[in-house]
PDB file of C-alpha atoms in Angstrom:
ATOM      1  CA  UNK L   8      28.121  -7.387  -2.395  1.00 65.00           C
ATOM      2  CA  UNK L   9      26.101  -9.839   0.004  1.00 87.00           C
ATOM      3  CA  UNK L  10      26.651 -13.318   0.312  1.00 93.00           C
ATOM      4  CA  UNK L  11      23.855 -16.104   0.677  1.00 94.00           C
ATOM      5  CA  UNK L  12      25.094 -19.115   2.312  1.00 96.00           C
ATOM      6  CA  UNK L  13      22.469 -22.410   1.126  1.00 96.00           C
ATOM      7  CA  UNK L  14      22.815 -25.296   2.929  1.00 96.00           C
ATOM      8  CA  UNK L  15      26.252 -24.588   4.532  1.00 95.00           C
ATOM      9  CA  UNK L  16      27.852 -23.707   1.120  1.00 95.00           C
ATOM     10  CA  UNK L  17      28.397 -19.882   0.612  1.00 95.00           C
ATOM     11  CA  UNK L  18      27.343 -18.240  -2.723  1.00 91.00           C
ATOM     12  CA  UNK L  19      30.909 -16.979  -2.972  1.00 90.00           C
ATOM     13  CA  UNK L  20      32.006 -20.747  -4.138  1.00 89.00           C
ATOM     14  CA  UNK L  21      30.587 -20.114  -7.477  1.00 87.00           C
ATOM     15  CA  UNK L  22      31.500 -16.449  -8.099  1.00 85.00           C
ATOM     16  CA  UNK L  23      28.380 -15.336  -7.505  1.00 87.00           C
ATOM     17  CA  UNK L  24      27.237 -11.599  -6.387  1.00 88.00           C
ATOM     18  CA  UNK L  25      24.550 -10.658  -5.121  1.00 90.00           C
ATOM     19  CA  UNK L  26      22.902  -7.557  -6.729  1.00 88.00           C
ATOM     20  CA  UNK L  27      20.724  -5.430  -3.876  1.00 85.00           C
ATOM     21  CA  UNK L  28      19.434  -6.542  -0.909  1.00 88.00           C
ATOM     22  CA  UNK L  29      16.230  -8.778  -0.841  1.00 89.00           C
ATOM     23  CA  UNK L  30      12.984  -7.438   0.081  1.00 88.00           C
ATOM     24  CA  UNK L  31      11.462  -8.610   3.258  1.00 86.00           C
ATOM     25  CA  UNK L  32       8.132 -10.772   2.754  1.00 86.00           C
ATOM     26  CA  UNK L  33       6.036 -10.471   5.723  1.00 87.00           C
ATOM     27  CA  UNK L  34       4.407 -13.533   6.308  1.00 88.00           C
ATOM     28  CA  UNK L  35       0.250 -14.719   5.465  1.00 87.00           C
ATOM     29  CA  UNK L  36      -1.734 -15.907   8.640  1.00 89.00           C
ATOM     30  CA  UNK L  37      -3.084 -18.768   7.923  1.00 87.00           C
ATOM     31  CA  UNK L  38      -7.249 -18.301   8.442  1.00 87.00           C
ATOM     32  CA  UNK L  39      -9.845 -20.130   7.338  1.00 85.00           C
ATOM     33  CA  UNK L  40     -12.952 -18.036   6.153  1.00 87.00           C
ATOM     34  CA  UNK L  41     -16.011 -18.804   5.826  1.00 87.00           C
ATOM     35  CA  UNK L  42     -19.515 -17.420   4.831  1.00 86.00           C
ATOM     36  CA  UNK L  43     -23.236 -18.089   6.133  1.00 86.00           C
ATOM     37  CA  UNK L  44     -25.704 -17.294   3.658  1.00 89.00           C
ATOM     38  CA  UNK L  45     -28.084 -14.415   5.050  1.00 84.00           C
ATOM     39  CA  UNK L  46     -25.360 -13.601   7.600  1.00 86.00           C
ATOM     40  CA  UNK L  47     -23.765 -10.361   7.322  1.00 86.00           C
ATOM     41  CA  UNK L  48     -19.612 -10.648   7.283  1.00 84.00           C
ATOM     42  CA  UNK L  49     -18.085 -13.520   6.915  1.00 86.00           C
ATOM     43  CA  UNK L  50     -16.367 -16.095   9.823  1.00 87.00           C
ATOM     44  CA  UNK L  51     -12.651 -16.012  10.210  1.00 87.00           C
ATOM     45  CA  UNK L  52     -10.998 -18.807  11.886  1.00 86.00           C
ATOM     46  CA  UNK L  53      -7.475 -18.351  13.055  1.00 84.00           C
ATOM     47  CA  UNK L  54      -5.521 -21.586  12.313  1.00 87.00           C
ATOM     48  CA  UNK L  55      -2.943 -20.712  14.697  1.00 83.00           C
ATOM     49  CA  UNK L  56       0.128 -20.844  11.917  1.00 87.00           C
ATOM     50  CA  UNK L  57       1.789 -18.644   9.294  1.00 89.00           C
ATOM     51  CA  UNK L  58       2.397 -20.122   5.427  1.00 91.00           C
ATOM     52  CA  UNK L  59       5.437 -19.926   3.591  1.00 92.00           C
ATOM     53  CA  UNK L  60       7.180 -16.624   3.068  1.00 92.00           C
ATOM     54  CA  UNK L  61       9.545 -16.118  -0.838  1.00 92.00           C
ATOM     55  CA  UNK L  62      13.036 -14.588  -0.566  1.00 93.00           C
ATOM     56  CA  UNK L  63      14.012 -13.797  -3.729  1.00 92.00           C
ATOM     57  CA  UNK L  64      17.696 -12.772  -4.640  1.00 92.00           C
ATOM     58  CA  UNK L  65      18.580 -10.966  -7.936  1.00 90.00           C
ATOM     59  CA  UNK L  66      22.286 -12.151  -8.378  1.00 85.00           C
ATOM     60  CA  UNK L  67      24.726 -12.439 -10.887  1.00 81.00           C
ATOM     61  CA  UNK L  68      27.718 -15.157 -11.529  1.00 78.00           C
ATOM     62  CA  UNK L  69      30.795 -15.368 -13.723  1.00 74.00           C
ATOM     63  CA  UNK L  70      33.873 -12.889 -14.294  1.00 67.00           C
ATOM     64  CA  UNK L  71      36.106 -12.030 -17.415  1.00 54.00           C
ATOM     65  CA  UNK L  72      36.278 -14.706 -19.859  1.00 57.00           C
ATOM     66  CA  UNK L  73      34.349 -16.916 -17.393  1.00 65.00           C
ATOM     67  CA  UNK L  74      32.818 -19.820 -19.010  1.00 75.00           C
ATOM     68  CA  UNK L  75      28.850 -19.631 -19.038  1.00 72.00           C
ATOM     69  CA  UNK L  76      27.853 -23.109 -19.328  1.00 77.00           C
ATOM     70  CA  UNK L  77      30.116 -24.472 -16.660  1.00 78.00           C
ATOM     71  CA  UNK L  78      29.040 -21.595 -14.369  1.00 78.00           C
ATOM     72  CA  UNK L  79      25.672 -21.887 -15.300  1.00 76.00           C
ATOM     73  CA  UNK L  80      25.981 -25.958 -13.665  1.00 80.00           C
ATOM     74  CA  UNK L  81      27.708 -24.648 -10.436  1.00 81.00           C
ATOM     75  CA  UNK L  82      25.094 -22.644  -9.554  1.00 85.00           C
ATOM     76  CA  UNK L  83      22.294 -25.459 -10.884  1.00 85.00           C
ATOM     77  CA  UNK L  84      24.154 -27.593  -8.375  1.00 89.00           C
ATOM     78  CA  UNK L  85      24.326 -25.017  -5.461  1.00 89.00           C
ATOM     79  CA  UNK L  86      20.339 -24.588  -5.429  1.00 89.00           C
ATOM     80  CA  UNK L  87      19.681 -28.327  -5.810  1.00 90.00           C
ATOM     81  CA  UNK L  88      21.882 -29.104  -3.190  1.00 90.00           C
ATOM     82  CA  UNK L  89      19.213 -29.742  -0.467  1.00 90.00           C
ATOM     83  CA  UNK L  90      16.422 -32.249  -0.751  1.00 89.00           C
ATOM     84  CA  UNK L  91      13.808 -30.178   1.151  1.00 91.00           C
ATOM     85  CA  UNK L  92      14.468 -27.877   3.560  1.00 95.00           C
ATOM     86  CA  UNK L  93      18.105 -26.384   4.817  1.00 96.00           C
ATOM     87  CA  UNK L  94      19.455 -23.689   6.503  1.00 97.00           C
ATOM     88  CA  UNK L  95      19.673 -20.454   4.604  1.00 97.00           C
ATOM     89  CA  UNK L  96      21.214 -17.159   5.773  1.00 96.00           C
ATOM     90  CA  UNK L  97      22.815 -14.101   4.028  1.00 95.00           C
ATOM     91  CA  UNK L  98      24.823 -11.477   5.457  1.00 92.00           C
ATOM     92  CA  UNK L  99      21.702  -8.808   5.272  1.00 93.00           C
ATOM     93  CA  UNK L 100      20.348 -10.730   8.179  1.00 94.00           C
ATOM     94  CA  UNK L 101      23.602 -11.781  10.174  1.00 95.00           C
ATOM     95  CA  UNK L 102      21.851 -12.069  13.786  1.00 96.00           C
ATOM     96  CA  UNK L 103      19.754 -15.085  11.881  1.00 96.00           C
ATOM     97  CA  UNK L 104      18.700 -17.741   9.755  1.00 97.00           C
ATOM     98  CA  UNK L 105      15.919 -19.241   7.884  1.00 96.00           C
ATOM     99  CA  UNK L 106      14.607 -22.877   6.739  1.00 96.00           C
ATOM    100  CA  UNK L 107      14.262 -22.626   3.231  1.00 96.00           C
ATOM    101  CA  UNK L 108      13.764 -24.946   0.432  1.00 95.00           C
ATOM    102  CA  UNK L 109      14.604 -24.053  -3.621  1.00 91.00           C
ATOM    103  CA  UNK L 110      12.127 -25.283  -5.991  1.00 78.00           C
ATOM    104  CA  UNK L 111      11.900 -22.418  -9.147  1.00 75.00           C
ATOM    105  CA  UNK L 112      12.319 -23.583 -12.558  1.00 72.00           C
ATOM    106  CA  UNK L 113      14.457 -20.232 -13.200  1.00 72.00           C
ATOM    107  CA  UNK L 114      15.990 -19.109 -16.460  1.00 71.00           C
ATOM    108  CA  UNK L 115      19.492 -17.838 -16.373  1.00 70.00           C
ATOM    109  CA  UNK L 116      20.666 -15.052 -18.496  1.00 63.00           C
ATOM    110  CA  UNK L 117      23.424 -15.942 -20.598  1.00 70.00           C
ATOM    111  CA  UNK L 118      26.029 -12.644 -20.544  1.00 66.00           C
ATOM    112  CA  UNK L 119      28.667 -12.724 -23.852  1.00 70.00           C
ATOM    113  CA  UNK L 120      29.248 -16.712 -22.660  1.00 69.00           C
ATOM    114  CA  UNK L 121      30.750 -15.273 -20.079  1.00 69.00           C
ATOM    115  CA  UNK L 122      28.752 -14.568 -17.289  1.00 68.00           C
ATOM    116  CA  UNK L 123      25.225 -14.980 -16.038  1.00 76.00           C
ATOM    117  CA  UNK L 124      22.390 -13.152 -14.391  1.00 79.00           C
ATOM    118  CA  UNK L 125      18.909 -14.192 -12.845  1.00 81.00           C
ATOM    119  CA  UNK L 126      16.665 -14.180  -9.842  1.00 88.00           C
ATOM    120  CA  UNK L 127      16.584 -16.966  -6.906  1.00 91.00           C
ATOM    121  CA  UNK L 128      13.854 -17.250  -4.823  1.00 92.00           C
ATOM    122  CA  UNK L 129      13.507 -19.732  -1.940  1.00 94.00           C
ATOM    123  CA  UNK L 130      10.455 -20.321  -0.088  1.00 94.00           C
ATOM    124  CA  UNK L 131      10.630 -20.338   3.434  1.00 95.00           C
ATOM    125  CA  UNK L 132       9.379 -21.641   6.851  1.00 94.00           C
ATOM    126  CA  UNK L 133       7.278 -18.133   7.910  1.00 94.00           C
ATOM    127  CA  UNK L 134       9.958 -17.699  10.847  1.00 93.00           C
ATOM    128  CA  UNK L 135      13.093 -16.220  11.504  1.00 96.00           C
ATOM    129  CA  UNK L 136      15.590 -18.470  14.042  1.00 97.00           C
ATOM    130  CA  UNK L 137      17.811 -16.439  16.190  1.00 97.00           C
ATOM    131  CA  UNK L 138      21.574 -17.553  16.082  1.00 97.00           C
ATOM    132  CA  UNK L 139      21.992 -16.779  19.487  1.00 97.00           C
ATOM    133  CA  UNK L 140      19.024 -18.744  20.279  1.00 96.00           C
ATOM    134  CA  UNK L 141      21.710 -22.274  19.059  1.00 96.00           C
ATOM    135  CA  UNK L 142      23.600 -21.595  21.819  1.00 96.00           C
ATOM    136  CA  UNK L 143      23.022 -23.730  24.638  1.00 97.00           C
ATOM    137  CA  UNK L 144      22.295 -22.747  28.533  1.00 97.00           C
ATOM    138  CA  UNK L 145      22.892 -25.155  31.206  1.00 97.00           C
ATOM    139  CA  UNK L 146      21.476 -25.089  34.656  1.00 97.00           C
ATOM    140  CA  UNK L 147      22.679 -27.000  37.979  1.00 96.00           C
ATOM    141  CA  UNK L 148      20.572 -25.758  39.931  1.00 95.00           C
ATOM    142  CA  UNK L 149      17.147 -23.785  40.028  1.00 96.00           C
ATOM    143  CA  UNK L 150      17.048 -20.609  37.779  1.00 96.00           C
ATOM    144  CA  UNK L 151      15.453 -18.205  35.125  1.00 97.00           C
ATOM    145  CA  UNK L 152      15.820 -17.995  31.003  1.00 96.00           C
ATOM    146  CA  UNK L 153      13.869 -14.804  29.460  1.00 96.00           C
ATOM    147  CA  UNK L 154      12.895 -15.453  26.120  1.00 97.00           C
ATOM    148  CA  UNK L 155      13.775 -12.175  23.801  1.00 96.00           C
ATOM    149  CA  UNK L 156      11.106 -12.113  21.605  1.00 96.00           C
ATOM    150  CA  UNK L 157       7.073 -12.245  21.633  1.00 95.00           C
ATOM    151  CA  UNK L 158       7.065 -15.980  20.291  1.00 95.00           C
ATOM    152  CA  UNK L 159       6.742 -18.918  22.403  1.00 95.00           C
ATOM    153  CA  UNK L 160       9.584 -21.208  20.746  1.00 96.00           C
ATOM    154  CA  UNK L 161      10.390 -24.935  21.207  1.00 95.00           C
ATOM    155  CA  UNK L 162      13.567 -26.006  22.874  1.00 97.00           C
ATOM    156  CA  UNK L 163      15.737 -28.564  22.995  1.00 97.00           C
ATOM    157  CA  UNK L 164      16.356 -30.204  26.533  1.00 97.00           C
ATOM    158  CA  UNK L 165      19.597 -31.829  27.402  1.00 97.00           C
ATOM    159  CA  UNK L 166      19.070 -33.991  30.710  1.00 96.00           C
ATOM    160  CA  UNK L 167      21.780 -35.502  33.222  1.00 96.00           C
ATOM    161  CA  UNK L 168      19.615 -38.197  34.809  1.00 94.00           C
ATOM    162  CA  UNK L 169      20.237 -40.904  37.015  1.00 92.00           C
ATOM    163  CA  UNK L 170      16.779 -41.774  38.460  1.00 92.00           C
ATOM    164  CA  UNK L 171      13.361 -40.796  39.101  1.00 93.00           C
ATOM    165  CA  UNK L 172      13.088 -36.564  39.008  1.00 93.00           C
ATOM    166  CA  UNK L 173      10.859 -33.795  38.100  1.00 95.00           C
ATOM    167  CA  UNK L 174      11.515 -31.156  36.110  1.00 95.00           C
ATOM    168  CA  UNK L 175       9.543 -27.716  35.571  1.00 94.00           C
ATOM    169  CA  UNK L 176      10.116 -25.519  31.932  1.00 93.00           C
ATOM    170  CA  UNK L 177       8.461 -22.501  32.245  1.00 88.00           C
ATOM    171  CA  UNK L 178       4.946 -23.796  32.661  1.00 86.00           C
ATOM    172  CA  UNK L 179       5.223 -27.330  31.839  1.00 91.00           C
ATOM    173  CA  UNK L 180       6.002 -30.212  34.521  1.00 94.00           C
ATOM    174  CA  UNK L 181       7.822 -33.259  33.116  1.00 94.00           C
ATOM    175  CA  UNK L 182       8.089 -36.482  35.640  1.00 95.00           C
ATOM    176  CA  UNK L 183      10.453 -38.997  34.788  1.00 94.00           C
ATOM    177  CA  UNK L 184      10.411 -42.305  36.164  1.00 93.00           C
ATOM    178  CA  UNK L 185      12.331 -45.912  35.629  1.00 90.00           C
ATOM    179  CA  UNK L 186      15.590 -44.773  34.678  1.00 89.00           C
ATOM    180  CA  UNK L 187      18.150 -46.756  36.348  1.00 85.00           C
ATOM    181  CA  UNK L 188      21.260 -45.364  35.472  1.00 89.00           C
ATOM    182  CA  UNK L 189      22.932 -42.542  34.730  1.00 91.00           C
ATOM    183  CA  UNK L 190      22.151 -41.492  30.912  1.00 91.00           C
ATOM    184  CA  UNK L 191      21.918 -38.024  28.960  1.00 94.00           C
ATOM    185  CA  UNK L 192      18.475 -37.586  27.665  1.00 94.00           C
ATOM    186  CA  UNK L 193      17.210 -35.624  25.352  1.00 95.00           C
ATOM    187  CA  UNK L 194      13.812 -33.933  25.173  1.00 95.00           C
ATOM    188  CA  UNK L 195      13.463 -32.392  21.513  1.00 96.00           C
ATOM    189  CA  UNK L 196       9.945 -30.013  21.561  1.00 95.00           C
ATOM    190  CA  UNK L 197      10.409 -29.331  17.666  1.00 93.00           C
ATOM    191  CA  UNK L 198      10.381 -33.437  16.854  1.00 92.00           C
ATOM    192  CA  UNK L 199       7.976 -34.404  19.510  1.00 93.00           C
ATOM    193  CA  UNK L 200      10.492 -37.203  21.066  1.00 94.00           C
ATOM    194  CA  UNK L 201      12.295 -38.489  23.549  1.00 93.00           C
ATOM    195  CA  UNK L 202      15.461 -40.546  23.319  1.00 94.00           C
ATOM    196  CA  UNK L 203      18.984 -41.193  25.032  1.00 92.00           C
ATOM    197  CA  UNK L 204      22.104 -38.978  23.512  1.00 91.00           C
ATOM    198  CA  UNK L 205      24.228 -41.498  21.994  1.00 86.00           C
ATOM    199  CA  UNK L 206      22.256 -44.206  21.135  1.00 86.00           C
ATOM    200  CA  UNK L 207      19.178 -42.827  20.262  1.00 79.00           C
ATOM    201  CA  UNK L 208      17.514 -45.473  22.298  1.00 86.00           C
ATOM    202  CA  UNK L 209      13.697 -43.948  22.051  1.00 90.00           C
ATOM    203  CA  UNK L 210      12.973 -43.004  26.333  1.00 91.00           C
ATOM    204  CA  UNK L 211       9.182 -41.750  25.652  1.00 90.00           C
ATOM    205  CA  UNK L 212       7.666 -44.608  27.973  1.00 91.00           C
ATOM    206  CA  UNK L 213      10.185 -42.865  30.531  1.00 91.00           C
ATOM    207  CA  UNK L 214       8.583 -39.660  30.774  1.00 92.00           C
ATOM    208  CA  UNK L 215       5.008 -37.689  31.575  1.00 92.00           C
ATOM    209  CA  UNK L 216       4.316 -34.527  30.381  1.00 93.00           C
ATOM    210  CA  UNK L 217       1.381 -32.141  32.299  1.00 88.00           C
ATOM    211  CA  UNK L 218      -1.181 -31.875  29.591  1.00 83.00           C
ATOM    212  CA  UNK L 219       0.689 -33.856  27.497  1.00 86.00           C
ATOM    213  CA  UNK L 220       2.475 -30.977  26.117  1.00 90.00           C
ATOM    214  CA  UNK L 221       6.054 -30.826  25.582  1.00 94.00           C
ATOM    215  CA  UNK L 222       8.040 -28.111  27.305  1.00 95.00           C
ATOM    216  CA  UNK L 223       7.978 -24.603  25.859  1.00 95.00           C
ATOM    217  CA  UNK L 224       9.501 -21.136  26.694  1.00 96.00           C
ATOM    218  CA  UNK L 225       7.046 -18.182  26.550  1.00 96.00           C
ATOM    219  CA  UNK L 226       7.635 -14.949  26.311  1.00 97.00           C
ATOM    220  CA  UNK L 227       9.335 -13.366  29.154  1.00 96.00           C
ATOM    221  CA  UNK L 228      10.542 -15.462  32.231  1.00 97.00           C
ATOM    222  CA  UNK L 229      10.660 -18.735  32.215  1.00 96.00           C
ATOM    223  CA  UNK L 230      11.263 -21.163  35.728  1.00 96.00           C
ATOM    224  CA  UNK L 231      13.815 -23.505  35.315  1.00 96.00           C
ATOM    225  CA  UNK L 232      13.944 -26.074  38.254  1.00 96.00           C
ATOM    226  CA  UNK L 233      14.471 -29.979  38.984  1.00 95.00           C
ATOM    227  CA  UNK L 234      14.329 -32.586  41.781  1.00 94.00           C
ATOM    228  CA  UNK L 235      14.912 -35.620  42.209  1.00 93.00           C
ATOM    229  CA  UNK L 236      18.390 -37.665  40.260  1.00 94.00           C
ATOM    230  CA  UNK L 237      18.434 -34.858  38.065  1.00 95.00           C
ATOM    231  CA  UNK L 238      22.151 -33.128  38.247  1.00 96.00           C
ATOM    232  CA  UNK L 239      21.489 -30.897  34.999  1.00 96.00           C
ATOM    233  CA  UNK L 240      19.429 -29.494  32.343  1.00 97.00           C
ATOM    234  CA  UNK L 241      20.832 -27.787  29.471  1.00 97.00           C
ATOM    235  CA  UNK L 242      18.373 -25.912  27.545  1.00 97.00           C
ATOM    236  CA  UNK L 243      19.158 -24.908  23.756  1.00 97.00           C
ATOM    237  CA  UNK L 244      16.086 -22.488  23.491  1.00 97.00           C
ATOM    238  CA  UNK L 245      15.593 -22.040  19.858  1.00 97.00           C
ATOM    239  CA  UNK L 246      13.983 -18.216  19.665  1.00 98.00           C
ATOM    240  CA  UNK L 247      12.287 -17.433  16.670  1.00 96.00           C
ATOM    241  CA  UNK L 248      10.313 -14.292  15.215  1.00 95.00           C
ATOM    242  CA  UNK L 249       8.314 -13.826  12.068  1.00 92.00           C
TER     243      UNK L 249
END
C-alpha cells in the first residue's frame, strides 16, 4: 500500500490506500506550430518550457463499519486543502517531489456505506524536484558544486555580507555594492528577488547581475567563488528533472 502525502498531510490520516502504483506521464513540450501556405512542412517553434503533467491515483478509503459520508468529507477536505499549488510526494517516488495542484470534480464510489473508492488526479508542474537538491551547501571559500542531472535549475543563495563583493555562480557574476553592514542576504533565482533574511527588507538596488540574469547551476561543474566583504555563500541548489 503507497502513501501520497498532499500538502504536508499524509493520505494515511484518512484511512486511505492506495490501489497500484501511478503511471508516469511524460511531460508535452510546449511548441508553437505554425503553417505557410504553399510551404511544404510546417514551422515549429520551441517555447523553451514543458506544460502540466496528470498524476492520477486510484485509491480507496474507509474500513469495517466505517462511516461513508464522514469519510467521504475527510478526503473532500484533504484534496482541497491547498489553494493552488503544494508539495506532493508518494512513497513510489521517495528520492522526490512534485508541485501539484487538485482541481477534478471526482465522484466517489460509495462501498455498503462503509467505504469508498475513486480516482485522484493532480496536475502538476512538468518537473520533478530532487529532495536532496533542499539541502543546503555552504562555501567559505572558493569551490565546485556538480549539478546531477541534465537541467539547469535555479538556486537559492544565502549571502554573509558586510560590504562591497563579487560573487561568481557557475557562469553568472553578481556585484554587490552599498551594503554597510553586516546582513544575510538572500538571492532567490525561482522568485526573481533580492531581500535581507529576517526582515525581508527588498536589497535589489544592492546588486548587478551580468546580463541581467540571475544565477543558475548548469549541468556539470559549477565555480563557486567570492571577493570582496563576502565571508559566505550557502547555496540550496534546487535540482530538478522532467
Amino acid at each position: 500500500m503507497g502513501v501520497i502525502v498532499f500538502n504536508g498531510i499524509p493520505s494515511t490520516e484518512y484511512q486511505i490506500h492506495v490501489e497500484k502504483p501511478p503511471v508516469y506521464a511524460m511531460p508535452e513540450r510546449d511548441y508553437s506550430v505554425v503553417h505557410i501556405p504553399g510551404r511544404n512542412g510546417d514551422i515549429v517553434v520551441d517555447n523553451g518550457s514543458y506544460k502540466n503533467v496528470s498524476r492520477s491515483y486510484d485509491i480507496s478509503f474507509g474500513e469495517f463499519d466505517g462511516d461513508f459520508t464522514e469519510l467521504a468529507s475527510g478526503v473532500s477536505e484533504w484534496l482541497h486543502s491547498a489553494s493552488g499549488y503544494a508539495r506532493l510526494e508518494d512513497d513510489y517516488e521517495p528520492d522526490y517531489f512534485r508541485l501539484a495542484y487538485y482541481s477534478m470534480d471526482a465522484e466517489m464510489e460509495n462501498i455498503f456505506h462503509n467505504a469508498g473508492r475513486m480516482t485522484v488526479e493532480f496536475s502538476c508542474k512538468p518537473y520533478r524536484f530532487l529532495k536532496i537538491g533542499e539541502r543546503p551547501i555552504m562555501f567559505t571559500e572558493a569551490g565546485v558544486l556538480k549539478n546531477p542531472t541534465f537541467q539547469t535549475s535555479l538556486p537559492k543563495l544565502r549571502i554573509q555580507v558586510s560590504g562591497d563583493g563579487a560573487l561568481t555562480i557557475g557562469e553568472n557574476m553578481i556585484a554587490i555594492s552599498g551594503i554597510s553592514s553586516a546582513t544575510s542576504m538572500i538571492i532567490d533565482s525561482e522568485i526573481q528577488d533580492v531581500f535581507e533574511e529576517g526582515s525581508l527588507t527588498n536589497l535589489n538596488g544592492k546588486v548587478s547581475f551580468s546580463g541581467g540574469m540571475f544565477p543558475s547551476l548548469r549541468p556539470g561543474l559549477n565555480t563557486i567563488s567570492f571577493t570582496g566583504n563576502i565571508t559566505s555563500v550557502e547555496v540550496t541548489p534546487r535540482w530538478w528533472i522532467l
